[in-house]
Amino acid sequence: MTTAPFTPATSRRLTRVVRGMPASDGAGVKLNRVIGTQQVPDIDPFLMLDEFRSDDAADYIAGFPDHPHRGFETVTYMLAGRMRHADNHGHSGLMEAGSVQWMTAGRGIVHSEMPEQENGLMAGFQLWINLPARLKMGAPRYQEFPAAALPVLQPAPGVSVKLIAGELDGQAGPVSGIATQPVYQDIGMDEGCAWTAPVPATHQAFIYVFEGSVEAGPAASRHAVARGQMAVLGQGDHLELAAGSEGARLLLIAGMPLREPVARYGPFVMNTPQEIQQAFTDYQNGRF
Ligand code: CO
């Protein structure tokens, strides 16, 4: 007698819940650093997650003047405000509320990201995603989408999911052709509403709650995640979510781990210290 292989569906548990750390970057922009800290250096393939949210211009007005990137991708998702982007290859654009810019730095760009407002709320996220060794020296590439290009689904009553990358219920976010096959969702949940989010079993995943709170994980080990907290998810192919008493808004982010050595120094992320040294030399000699 033969039996078909049986793979039970596994509900992802929360393996770690942490709060971001206050940080300052660029020319003095105040941030909440969620990944890329001493306590959470990375979650392969994710190298950094910053949340910026302030209605005090002093916290953001200095912006991010010219700086290089090599060997990874930066994903900027704006919730409020306007940021002007310009690089040394002649590419520029305005990032407005609800828009996403997925920048694959590859072998190198030098760019600036500067606020295009002198007051009012500026809010959003920047995520850094590693590139596999074979793509680190590839050509730079941009994918930019306004808010209207992001599909919004209602997979359960009181739950809305904005798709930036990855698939849900036969629809896909507009970002395509990324090596780590990322899932990037902005999930809104009304008070008392619940949803089970599919998450590819091959992926590393985390959630970051930026409004309200959720209860997450299987019933037997459900855990609260409050505003400003990130939860790293264990293995499995779905995540059970229930909104707290004020509802919730959160990011669900997942990607295929690269499992390659990481050599990292500031805006350069390569595989070996020699490649980091080469990045410095190339940058100093104007080869970005
Ligand atoms: Co940058």
CSV table of N, CA and C in Angstrom, one decimal, residues 66 84-93 101 108-112 140 142 144 288:
chain,number,residue,atom,x,y,z
A,66,ASP,N,23.2,63.3,-1.3
A,66,ASP,CA,23.9,62.3,-2.1
A,66,ASP,C,24.6,61.3,-1.3
A,84,ARG,N,11.6,63.9,-2.9
A,84,ARG,CA,12.2,64.0,-4.3
A,84,ARG,C,13.4,63.1,-4.4
A,85,HIS,N,13.5,62.3,-5.4
A,85,HIS,CA,14.6,61.4,-5.6
A,85,HIS,C,15.3,61.7,-6.9
A,86,ALA,N,16.7,61.7,-6.8
A,86,ALA,CA,17.5,62.0,-8.0
A,86,ALA,C,18.8,61.2,-7.9
A,87,ASP,N,19.2,60.6,-9.0
A,87,ASP,CA,20.5,59.9,-9.0
A,87,ASP,C,21.5,60.3,-10.0
A,88,ASN,N,22.7,59.8,-10.0
A,88,ASN,CA,23.8,60.2,-10.9
A,88,ASN,C,23.7,59.6,-12.3
A,89,HIS,N,22.6,58.8,-12.5
A,89,HIS,CA,22.4,58.3,-13.9
A,89,HIS,C,21.3,59.1,-14.6
A,90,GLY,N,20.9,60.2,-14.0
A,90,GLY,CA,19.9,61.1,-14.6
A,90,GLY,C,18.4,60.7,-14.3
A,91,HIS,N,18.3,59.7,-13.4
A,91,HIS,CA,16.9,59.3,-13.0
A,91,HIS,C,16.4,60.1,-11.9
A,92,SER,N,15.2,60.7,-12.0
A,92,SER,CA,14.6,61.4,-10.8
A,92,SER,C,13.1,61.2,-10.8
A,93,GLY,N,12.5,61.5,-9.7
A,93,GLY,CA,11.1,61.4,-9.6
A,93,GLY,C,10.6,61.9,-8.2
A,101,GLN,N,8.6,53.0,-4.4
A,101,GLN,CA,9.8,53.0,-5.3
A,101,GLN,C,10.7,51.8,-4.9
A,108,GLY,N,25.9,49.9,-8.6
A,108,GLY,CA,26.0,51.1,-7.9
A,108,GLY,C,25.3,52.3,-8.4
A,109,ILE,N,24.7,53.1,-7.5
A,109,ILE,CA,24.2,54.4,-7.9
A,109,ILE,C,24.6,55.3,-6.7
A,110,VAL,N,24.5,56.6,-7.1
A,110,VAL,CA,24.7,57.7,-6.0
A,110,VAL,C,23.4,58.5,-6.1
A,111,HIS,N,22.7,58.6,-5.1
A,111,HIS,CA,21.4,59.4,-5.2
A,111,HIS,C,21.1,60.2,-3.9
A,112,SER,N,20.1,61.1,-4.1
A,112,SER,CA,19.6,61.8,-2.9
A,112,SER,C,18.1,61.6,-2.8
A,140,PRO,N,21.7,48.9,-12.4
A,140,PRO,CA,20.7,49.5,-11.6
A,140,PRO,C,19.3,49.5,-12.3
A,142,TYR,N,14.9,50.6,-11.6
A,142,TYR,CA,13.9,51.2,-10.8
A,142,TYR,C,12.5,50.6,-11.2
A,144,GLU,N,8.7,52.0,-10.2
A,144,GLU,CA,8.0,53.0,-9.4
A,144,GLU,C,6.5,53.0,-9.7
A,288,PHE,N,30.6,54.6,-9.9
A,288,PHE,CA,29.2,54.3,-9.6
A,288,PHE,C,28.4,54.9,-10.7
